[in-house]
Short mmCIF file of C-alpha atoms in Angstrom, two decimals:
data_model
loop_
_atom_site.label_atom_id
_atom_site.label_comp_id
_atom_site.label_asym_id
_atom_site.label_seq_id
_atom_site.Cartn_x
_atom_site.Cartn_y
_atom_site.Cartn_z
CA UNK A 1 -2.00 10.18 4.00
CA UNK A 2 1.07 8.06 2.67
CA UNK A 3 4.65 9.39 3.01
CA UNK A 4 6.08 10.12 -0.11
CA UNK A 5 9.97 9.72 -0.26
CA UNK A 6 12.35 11.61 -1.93
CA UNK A 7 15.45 11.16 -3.77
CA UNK A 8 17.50 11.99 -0.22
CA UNK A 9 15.47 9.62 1.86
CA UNK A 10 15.28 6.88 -0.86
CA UNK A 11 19.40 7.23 -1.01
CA UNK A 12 20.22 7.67 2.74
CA UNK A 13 17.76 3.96 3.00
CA UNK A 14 20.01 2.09 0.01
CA UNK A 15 22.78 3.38 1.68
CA UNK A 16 22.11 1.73 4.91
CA UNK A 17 21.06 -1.05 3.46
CA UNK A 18 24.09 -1.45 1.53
CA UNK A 19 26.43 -0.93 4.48
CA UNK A 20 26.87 -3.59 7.24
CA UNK A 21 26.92 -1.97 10.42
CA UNK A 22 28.68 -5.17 11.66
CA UNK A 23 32.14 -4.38 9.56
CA UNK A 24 35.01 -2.99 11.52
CA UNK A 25 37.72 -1.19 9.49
CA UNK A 26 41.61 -1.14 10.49
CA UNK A 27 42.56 1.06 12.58
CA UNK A 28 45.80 2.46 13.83
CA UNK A 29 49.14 1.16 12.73
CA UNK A 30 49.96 -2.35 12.88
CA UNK A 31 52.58 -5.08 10.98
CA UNK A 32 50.16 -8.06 10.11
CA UNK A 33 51.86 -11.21 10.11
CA UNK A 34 50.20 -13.63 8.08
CA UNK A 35 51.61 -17.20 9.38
CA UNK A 36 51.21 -20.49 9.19
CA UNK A 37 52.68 -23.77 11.56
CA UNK A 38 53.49 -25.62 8.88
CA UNK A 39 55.52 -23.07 7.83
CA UNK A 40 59.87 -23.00 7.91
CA UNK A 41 60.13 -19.18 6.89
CA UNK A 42 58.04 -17.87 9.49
CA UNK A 43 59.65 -20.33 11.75
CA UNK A 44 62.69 -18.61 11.11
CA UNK A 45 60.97 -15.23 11.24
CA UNK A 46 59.83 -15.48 14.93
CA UNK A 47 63.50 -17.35 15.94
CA UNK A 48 65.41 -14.34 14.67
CA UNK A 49 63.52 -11.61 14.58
CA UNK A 50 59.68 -12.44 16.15
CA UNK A 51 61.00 -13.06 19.66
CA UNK A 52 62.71 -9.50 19.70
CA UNK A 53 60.36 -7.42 18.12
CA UNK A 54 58.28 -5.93 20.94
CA UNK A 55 61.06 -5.00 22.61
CA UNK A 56 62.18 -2.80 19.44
CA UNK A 57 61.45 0.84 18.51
CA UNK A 58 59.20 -0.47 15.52
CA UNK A 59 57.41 -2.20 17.78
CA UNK A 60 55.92 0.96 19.41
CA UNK A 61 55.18 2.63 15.66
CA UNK A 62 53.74 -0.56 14.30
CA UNK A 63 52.71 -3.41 16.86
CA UNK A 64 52.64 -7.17 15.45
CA UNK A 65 49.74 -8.65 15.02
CA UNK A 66 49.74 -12.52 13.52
CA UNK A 67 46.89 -14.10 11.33
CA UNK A 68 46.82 -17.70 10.43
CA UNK A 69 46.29 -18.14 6.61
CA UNK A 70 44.26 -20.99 7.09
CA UNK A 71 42.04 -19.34 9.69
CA UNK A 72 38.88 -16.75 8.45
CA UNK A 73 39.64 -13.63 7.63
CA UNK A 74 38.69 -11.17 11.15
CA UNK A 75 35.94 -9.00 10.34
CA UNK A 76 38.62 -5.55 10.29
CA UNK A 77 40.88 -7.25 8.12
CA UNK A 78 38.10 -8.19 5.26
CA UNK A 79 39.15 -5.24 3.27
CA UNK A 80 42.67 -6.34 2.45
CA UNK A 81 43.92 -8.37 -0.36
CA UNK A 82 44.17 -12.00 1.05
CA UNK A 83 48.07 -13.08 0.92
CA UNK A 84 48.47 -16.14 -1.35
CA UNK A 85 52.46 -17.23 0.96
CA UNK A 86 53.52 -16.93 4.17
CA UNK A 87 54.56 -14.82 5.40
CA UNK A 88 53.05 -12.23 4.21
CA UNK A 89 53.82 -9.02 6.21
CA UNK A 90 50.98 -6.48 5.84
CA UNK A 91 52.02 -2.85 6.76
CA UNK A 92 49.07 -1.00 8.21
CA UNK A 93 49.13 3.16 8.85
CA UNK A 94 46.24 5.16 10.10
CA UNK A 95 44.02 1.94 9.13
CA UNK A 96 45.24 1.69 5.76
CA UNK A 97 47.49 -0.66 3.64
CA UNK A 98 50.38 1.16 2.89
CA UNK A 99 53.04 -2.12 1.67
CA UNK A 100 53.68 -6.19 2.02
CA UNK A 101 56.85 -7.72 2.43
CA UNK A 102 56.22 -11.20 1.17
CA UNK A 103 58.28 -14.02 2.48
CA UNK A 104 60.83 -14.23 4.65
CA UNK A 105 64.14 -12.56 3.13
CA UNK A 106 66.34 -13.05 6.26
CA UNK A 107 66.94 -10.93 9.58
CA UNK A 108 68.92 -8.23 7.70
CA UNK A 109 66.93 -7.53 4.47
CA UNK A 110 63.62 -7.82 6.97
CA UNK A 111 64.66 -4.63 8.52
CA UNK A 112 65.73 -2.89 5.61
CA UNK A 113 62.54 -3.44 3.57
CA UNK A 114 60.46 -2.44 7.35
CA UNK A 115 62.74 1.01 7.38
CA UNK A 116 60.98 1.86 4.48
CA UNK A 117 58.12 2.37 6.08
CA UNK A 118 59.08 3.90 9.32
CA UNK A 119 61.46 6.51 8.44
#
């Protein structure tokens, strides 16, 4: 005799069908980076400030992580918006996008705009 499906089994199979198992979501908090070598702001970025940063308190709330702009998207970071500049500083809490800081404003107004999100 043929299975019949139901409503429940038909949805649970689009469902799976629909959702790569292959796609890894954010996780944790992180600063993205989004860099580029031919860039002068983010060369300035990791003279003044990029050098330092593990050592800092921020550091251990939300660890740096860079992405070239030219390179693929990773597979955990397909979800965001892709920056159009570098840098683009993507601010990542319990796996979500929470903020960007886009560019490079200098040493002093980098912090300010990052103590906004780890007050």
């Amino acid at each position: 005799m043929p299975r019949l499906f139901t409503i429940t089994n038909l949805f649970f199979a689009f469902i799976s069908f629909m959702t790569p198992a292959s796609v890894q979501a954010l996780t944790g908090n992180q600063l993205i980076m989004v860099t580029a070598s031919d860039c002068p702001w983010c060369e300035a970025f990791e003279e003044e400030v990029g050098k330092g940063y593990p050592k800092t308190d921020e550091a251990k709330f939300l660890p740096m992580r860079r992405h070239d702009i030219y390179d693929a998207m990773p597979e955990d970071m397909k979800e965001l918006v892709p920056p159009t500049m570098t840098p683009t500083f993507i601010i990542v809490m319990d796996g979500k996008e929470v903020g960007r800081i886009v560019g490079y404003p200098g040493q002093e107004l980098f912090w300010w705009r990052l103590s906004e999100f780890t007050r």
